[in-house]
Amino acid sequence: MKSARPGPRYRIRNAAGEELVCPTLADLHALYAQGFLDEHDLVRSEGSTRWVPVSALPALRGVQERRTSPRKVSLVIAAGAALAAALALLARGLR
């Protein structure tokens, strides 16, 4: 019986130079999606000598978009609240 060959492992290096080995792309994806990895952390697949930013990996591109969406939503909500408060003050002044 043939066993399934696991995919490549990944090495991750943060800004402080600390390294971590990640066993699969799925684990790397989960770490990035949950915010344990910064977009500027470097990663390379096992056997490669080239380090690239985590955010530059095509397999993780959608994660970055989802991570920035909550920030955008928060900004839109804050702007809406500020506009509502300004309109309330303006309406109060017109009475």
CSV table of N, CA and C in Angstrom, one decimal:
chain,number,residue,atom,x,y,z
A,1,MET,N,0.8,-1.2,0.0
A,1,MET,CA,0.0,0.0,0.0
A,1,MET,C,0.9,1.2,0.0
A,2,LYS,N,0.6,2.2,-0.9
A,2,LYS,CA,1.4,3.4,-1.0
A,2,LYS,C,0.8,4.5,-0.1
A,3,SER,N,1.7,5.1,0.7
A,3,SER,CA,1.2,6.2,1.6
A,3,SER,C,1.2,7.5,0.8
A,4,ALA,N,0.3,8.4,1.1
A,4,ALA,CA,0.3,9.7,0.4
A,4,ALA,C,1.5,10.5,0.8
A,5,ARG,N,2.1,11.1,-0.1
A,5,ARG,CA,3.3,11.9,0.1
A,5,ARG,C,2.8,13.3,0.6
A,6,PRO,N,3.3,13.7,1.7
A,6,PRO,CA,2.9,15.0,2.2
A,6,PRO,C,3.5,16.1,1.3
A,7,GLY,N,2.8,17.3,1.2
A,7,GLY,CA,3.3,18.4,0.4
A,7,GLY,C,4.6,19.0,1.1
A,8,PRO,N,5.1,20.0,0.5
A,8,PRO,CA,6.3,20.6,1.0
A,8,PRO,C,6.1,21.3,2.4
A,9,ARG,N,7.1,21.3,3.2
A,9,ARG,CA,7.0,22.1,4.5
A,9,ARG,C,7.4,23.5,4.2
A,10,TYR,N,7.1,24.4,5.0
A,10,TYR,CA,7.4,25.8,4.8
A,10,TYR,C,8.2,26.3,6.0
A,11,ARG,N,9.2,27.1,5.8
A,11,ARG,CA,9.9,27.8,6.8
A,11,ARG,C,9.4,29.3,6.8
A,12,ILE,N,9.2,29.8,8.0
A,12,ILE,CA,8.7,31.1,8.2
A,12,ILE,C,9.7,31.9,9.1
A,13,ARG,N,10.0,33.1,8.7
A,13,ARG,CA,11.0,33.9,9.5
A,13,ARG,C,10.3,35.3,9.7
A,14,ASN,N,10.2,35.7,11.0
A,14,ASN,CA,9.6,37.0,11.3
A,14,ASN,C,10.7,38.1,11.3
A,15,ALA,N,10.3,39.3,11.6
A,15,ALA,CA,11.2,40.4,11.6
A,15,ALA,C,12.4,40.3,12.6
A,16,ALA,N,12.1,39.6,13.7
A,16,ALA,CA,13.2,39.4,14.7
A,16,ALA,C,14.2,38.3,14.3
A,17,GLY,N,13.9,37.6,13.2
A,17,GLY,CA,14.8,36.6,12.7
A,17,GLY,C,14.5,35.2,13.3
A,18,GLU,N,13.4,35.1,14.0
A,18,GLU,CA,13.0,33.8,14.6
A,18,GLU,C,12.3,33.0,13.5
A,19,GLU,N,12.6,31.7,13.4
A,19,GLU,CA,12.1,30.8,12.4
A,19,GLU,C,11.2,29.8,13.0
A,20,LEU,N,10.2,29.4,12.1
A,20,LEU,CA,9.2,28.4,12.5
A,20,LEU,C,9.1,27.5,11.3
A,21,VAL,N,8.9,26.2,11.5
A,21,VAL,CA,8.6,25.3,10.4
A,21,VAL,C,7.1,24.9,10.4
A,22,CYS,N,6.5,25.1,9.3
A,22,CYS,CA,5.1,24.8,9.1
A,22,CYS,C,4.9,23.6,8.2
A,23,PRO,N,4.2,22.6,8.7
A,23,PRO,CA,4.1,21.3,8.0
A,23,PRO,C,3.4,21.3,6.7
A,24,THR,N,2.4,22.2,6.5
A,24,THR,CA,1.6,22.1,5.2
A,24,THR,C,1.2,23.5,4.8
A,25,LEU,N,0.8,23.7,3.6
A,25,LEU,CA,0.3,24.9,3.1
A,25,LEU,C,-1.0,25.3,3.8
A,26,ALA,N,-1.8,24.3,4.1
A,26,ALA,CA,-3.1,24.5,4.9
A,26,ALA,C,-2.8,25.1,6.3
A,27,ASP,N,-1.7,24.6,6.9
A,27,ASP,CA,-1.4,25.2,8.2
A,27,ASP,C,-0.9,26.6,8.1
A,28,LEU,N,-0.1,26.8,7.0
A,28,LEU,CA,0.4,28.2,6.8
A,28,LEU,C,-0.8,29.1,6.5
A,29,HIS,N,-1.7,28.7,5.7
A,29,HIS,CA,-2.9,29.4,5.4
A,29,HIS,C,-3.7,29.8,6.7
A,30,ALA,N,-3.8,28.8,7.6
A,30,ALA,CA,-4.5,29.0,8.9
A,30,ALA,C,-3.8,30.0,9.8
A,31,LEU,N,-2.5,29.9,9.9
A,31,LEU,CA,-1.7,30.8,10.7
A,31,LEU,C,-1.8,32.3,10.2
A,32,TYR,N,-1.8,32.4,8.9
A,32,TYR,CA,-1.9,33.8,8.3
A,32,TYR,C,-3.3,34.3,8.5
A,33,ALA,N,-4.3,33.5,8.2
A,33,ALA,CA,-5.7,33.9,8.3
A,33,ALA,C,-6.1,34.3,9.7
A,34,GLN,N,-5.5,33.6,10.7
A,34,GLN,CA,-5.8,33.9,12.1
A,34,GLN,C,-4.9,35.1,12.7
A,35,GLY,N,-4.1,35.6,11.9
A,35,GLY,CA,-3.3,36.8,12.3
A,35,GLY,C,-2.0,36.4,13.1
A,36,PHE,N,-1.6,35.2,13.1
A,36,PHE,CA,-0.4,34.8,13.8
A,36,PHE,C,0.9,35.2,12.9
A,37,LEU,N,0.7,35.4,11.6
A,37,LEU,CA,1.7,35.8,10.7
A,37,LEU,C,1.4,37.2,10.2
A,38,ASP,N,2.4,38.0,10.1
A,38,ASP,CA,2.3,39.4,9.6
A,38,ASP,C,2.6,39.3,8.1
A,39,GLU,N,2.0,40.2,7.3
A,39,GLU,CA,2.2,40.2,5.9
A,39,GLU,C,3.6,40.4,5.5
A,40,HIS,N,4.4,40.9,6.3
A,40,HIS,CA,5.9,41.1,6.0
A,40,HIS,C,6.8,39.9,6.5
A,41,ASP,N,6.2,39.0,7.2
A,41,ASP,CA,7.0,37.8,7.5
A,41,ASP,C,7.4,37.1,6.3
A,42,LEU,N,8.6,36.5,6.3
A,42,LEU,CA,9.1,35.8,5.1
A,42,LEU,C,8.9,34.3,5.2
A,43,VAL,N,8.7,33.7,4.0
A,43,VAL,CA,8.4,32.3,3.9
A,43,VAL,C,9.1,31.7,2.7
A,44,ARG,N,9.6,30.4,2.9
A,44,ARG,CA,10.1,29.7,1.7
A,44,ARG,C,9.7,28.3,1.9
A,45,SER,N,9.5,27.6,0.8
A,45,SER,CA,9.2,26.2,0.8
A,45,SER,C,10.5,25.4,1.1
A,46,GLU,N,10.3,24.2,1.7
A,46,GLU,CA,11.4,23.4,1.9
A,46,GLU,C,12.2,23.0,0.6
A,47,GLY,N,13.4,23.2,0.6
A,47,GLY,CA,14.2,22.9,-0.6
A,47,GLY,C,14.5,24.2,-1.4
A,48,SER,N,13.8,25.3,-1.1
A,48,SER,CA,14.1,26.5,-1.8
A,48,SER,C,15.0,27.4,-1.0
A,49,THR,N,15.7,28.3,-1.7
A,49,THR,CA,16.6,29.2,-0.9
A,49,THR,C,16.0,30.6,-1.0
A,50,ARG,N,14.9,30.8,-1.7
A,50,ARG,CA,14.4,32.1,-1.9
A,50,ARG,C,13.3,32.4,-0.9
A,51,TRP,N,13.5,33.5,-0.1
A,51,TRP,CA,12.5,33.9,0.9
A,51,TRP,C,11.6,35.0,0.2
A,52,VAL,N,10.3,34.9,0.5
A,52,VAL,CA,9.3,35.9,-0.1
A,52,VAL,C,8.4,36.3,1.1
A,53,PRO,N,7.8,37.5,1.0
A,53,PRO,CA,6.8,37.9,2.0
A,53,PRO,C,5.6,36.9,2.0
A,54,VAL,N,5.0,36.6,3.1
A,54,VAL,CA,3.9,35.8,3.2
A,54,VAL,C,2.8,36.3,2.3
A,55,SER,N,2.6,37.6,2.2
A,55,SER,CA,1.5,38.2,1.5
A,55,SER,C,1.7,38.0,0.0
A,56,ALA,N,2.9,37.7,-0.5
A,56,ALA,CA,3.2,37.5,-1.9
A,56,ALA,C,2.9,36.1,-2.4
A,57,LEU,N,2.6,35.2,-1.5
A,57,LEU,CA,2.2,33.8,-2.0
A,57,LEU,C,0.9,33.8,-2.6
A,58,PRO,N,0.8,33.3,-3.9
A,58,PRO,CA,-0.5,33.3,-4.6
A,58,PRO,C,-1.6,32.6,-3.8
A,59,ALA,N,-1.2,31.5,-3.1
A,59,ALA,CA,-2.2,30.7,-2.4
A,59,ALA,C,-2.8,31.4,-1.2
A,60,LEU,N,-2.2,32.5,-0.8
A,60,LEU,CA,-2.7,33.2,0.4
A,60,LEU,C,-3.3,34.6,0.0
A,61,ARG,N,-3.4,34.9,-1.2
A,61,ARG,CA,-3.8,36.2,-1.7
A,61,ARG,C,-5.2,36.5,-1.2
A,62,GLY,N,-6.1,35.6,-1.2
A,62,GLY,CA,-7.5,35.9,-0.7
A,62,GLY,C,-7.5,36.1,0.8
A,63,VAL,N,-6.6,35.6,1.5
A,63,VAL,CA,-6.6,35.8,3.0
A,63,VAL,C,-6.3,37.2,3.3
A,64,GLN,N,-5.4,37.8,2.6
A,64,GLN,CA,-5.0,39.2,2.8
A,64,GLN,C,-6.2,40.1,2.6
A,65,GLU,N,-7.0,39.8,1.6
A,65,GLU,CA,-8.2,40.6,1.3
A,65,GLU,C,-9.2,40.5,2.4
A,66,ARG,N,-9.4,39.3,2.9
A,66,ARG,CA,-10.3,39.1,4.0
A,66,ARG,C,-9.8,39.8,5.3
A,67,ARG,N,-8.5,39.8,5.5
A,67,ARG,CA,-7.9,40.4,6.7
A,67,ARG,C,-8.1,41.9,6.7
A,68,THR,N,-8.1,42.5,5.5
A,68,THR,CA,-8.2,44.0,5.5
A,68,THR,C,-9.7,44.4,5.5
A,69,SER,N,-10.6,43.5,5.1
A,69,SER,CA,-12.0,43.9,5.0
A,69,SER,C,-12.6,44.4,6.3
A,70,PRO,N,-12.3,43.7,7.5
A,70,PRO,CA,-12.9,44.2,8.7
A,70,PRO,C,-12.4,45.7,9.0
A,71,ARG,N,-11.2,46.0,8.7
A,71,ARG,CA,-10.7,47.4,8.9
A,71,ARG,C,-11.5,48.3,8.1
A,72,LYS,N,-11.8,48.0,6.8
A,72,LYS,CA,-12.6,48.8,5.9
A,72,LYS,C,-14.0,49.0,6.5
A,73,VAL,N,-14.6,47.9,6.9
A,73,VAL,CA,-15.9,48.0,7.5
A,73,VAL,C,-16.0,48.9,8.7
A,74,SER,N,-15.0,48.7,9.5
A,74,SER,CA,-14.9,49.6,10.8
A,74,SER,C,-14.8,51.1,10.4
A,75,LEU,N,-14.0,51.4,9.4
A,75,LEU,CA,-13.9,52.8,9.0
A,75,LEU,C,-15.2,53.3,8.4
A,76,VAL,N,-15.9,52.5,7.6
A,76,VAL,CA,-17.1,52.9,7.0
A,76,VAL,C,-18.2,53.1,8.1
A,77,ILE,N,-18.2,52.3,9.1
A,77,ILE,CA,-19.2,52.4,10.2
A,77,ILE,C,-18.9,53.7,11.0
A,78,ALA,N,-17.6,53.9,11.3
A,78,ALA,CA,-17.2,55.1,12.0
A,78,ALA,C,-17.5,56.4,11.2
A,79,ALA,N,-17.3,56.4,9.9
A,79,ALA,CA,-17.6,57.5,9.1
A,79,ALA,C,-19.1,57.8,9.1
A,80,GLY,N,-19.9,56.7,9.0
A,80,GLY,CA,-21.4,56.8,9.0
A,80,GLY,C,-21.9,57.3,10.3
A,81,ALA,N,-21.3,56.9,11.4
A,81,ALA,CA,-21.7,57.4,12.8
A,81,ALA,C,-21.3,58.9,12.9
A,82,ALA,N,-20.2,59.3,12.4
A,82,ALA,CA,-19.8,60.7,12.5
A,82,ALA,C,-20.7,61.5,11.6
A,83,LEU,N,-21.1,61.0,10.4
A,83,LEU,CA,-22.0,61.8,9.6
A,83,LEU,C,-23.4,61.9,10.2
A,84,ALA,N,-23.9,60.8,10.9
A,84,ALA,CA,-25.2,60.8,11.5
A,84,ALA,C,-25.2,61.8,12.7
A,85,ALA,N,-24.1,61.9,13.4
A,85,ALA,CA,-23.9,62.8,14.6
A,85,ALA,C,-23.9,64.3,14.0
A,86,ALA,N,-23.2,64.5,12.9
A,86,ALA,CA,-23.2,65.8,12.4
A,86,ALA,C,-24.5,66.3,11.9
A,87,LEU,N,-25.3,65.4,11.2
A,87,LEU,CA,-26.6,65.7,10.7
A,87,LEU,C,-27.6,65.9,11.9
A,88,ALA,N,-27.4,65.2,13.0
A,88,ALA,CA,-28.3,65.4,14.2
A,88,ALA,C,-28.0,66.8,14.8
A,89,LEU,N,-26.7,67.2,14.9
A,89,LEU,CA,-26.4,68.5,15.4
A,89,LEU,C,-26.9,69.6,14.5
A,90,LEU,N,-26.8,69.4,13.2
A,90,LEU,CA,-27.3,70.4,12.2
A,90,LEU,C,-28.8,70.5,12.3
A,91,ALA,N,-29.5,69.4,12.4
A,91,ALA,CA,-30.9,69.4,12.5
A,91,ALA,C,-31.4,70.1,13.8
A,92,ARG,N,-30.7,69.9,14.9
A,92,ARG,CA,-31.0,70.5,16.2
A,92,ARG,C,-30.8,72.0,16.1
A,93,GLY,N,-29.7,72.5,15.3
A,93,GLY,CA,-29.5,73.9,15.2
A,93,GLY,C,-30.5,74.6,14.3
A,94,LEU,N,-31.2,73.9,13.4
A,94,LEU,CA,-32.2,74.5,12.5
A,94,LEU,C,-33.5,74.7,13.2
A,95,ARG,N,-33.7,74.1,14.4
A,95,ARG,CA,-35.0,74.3,15.1
A,95,ARG,C,-35.2,75.6,15.7
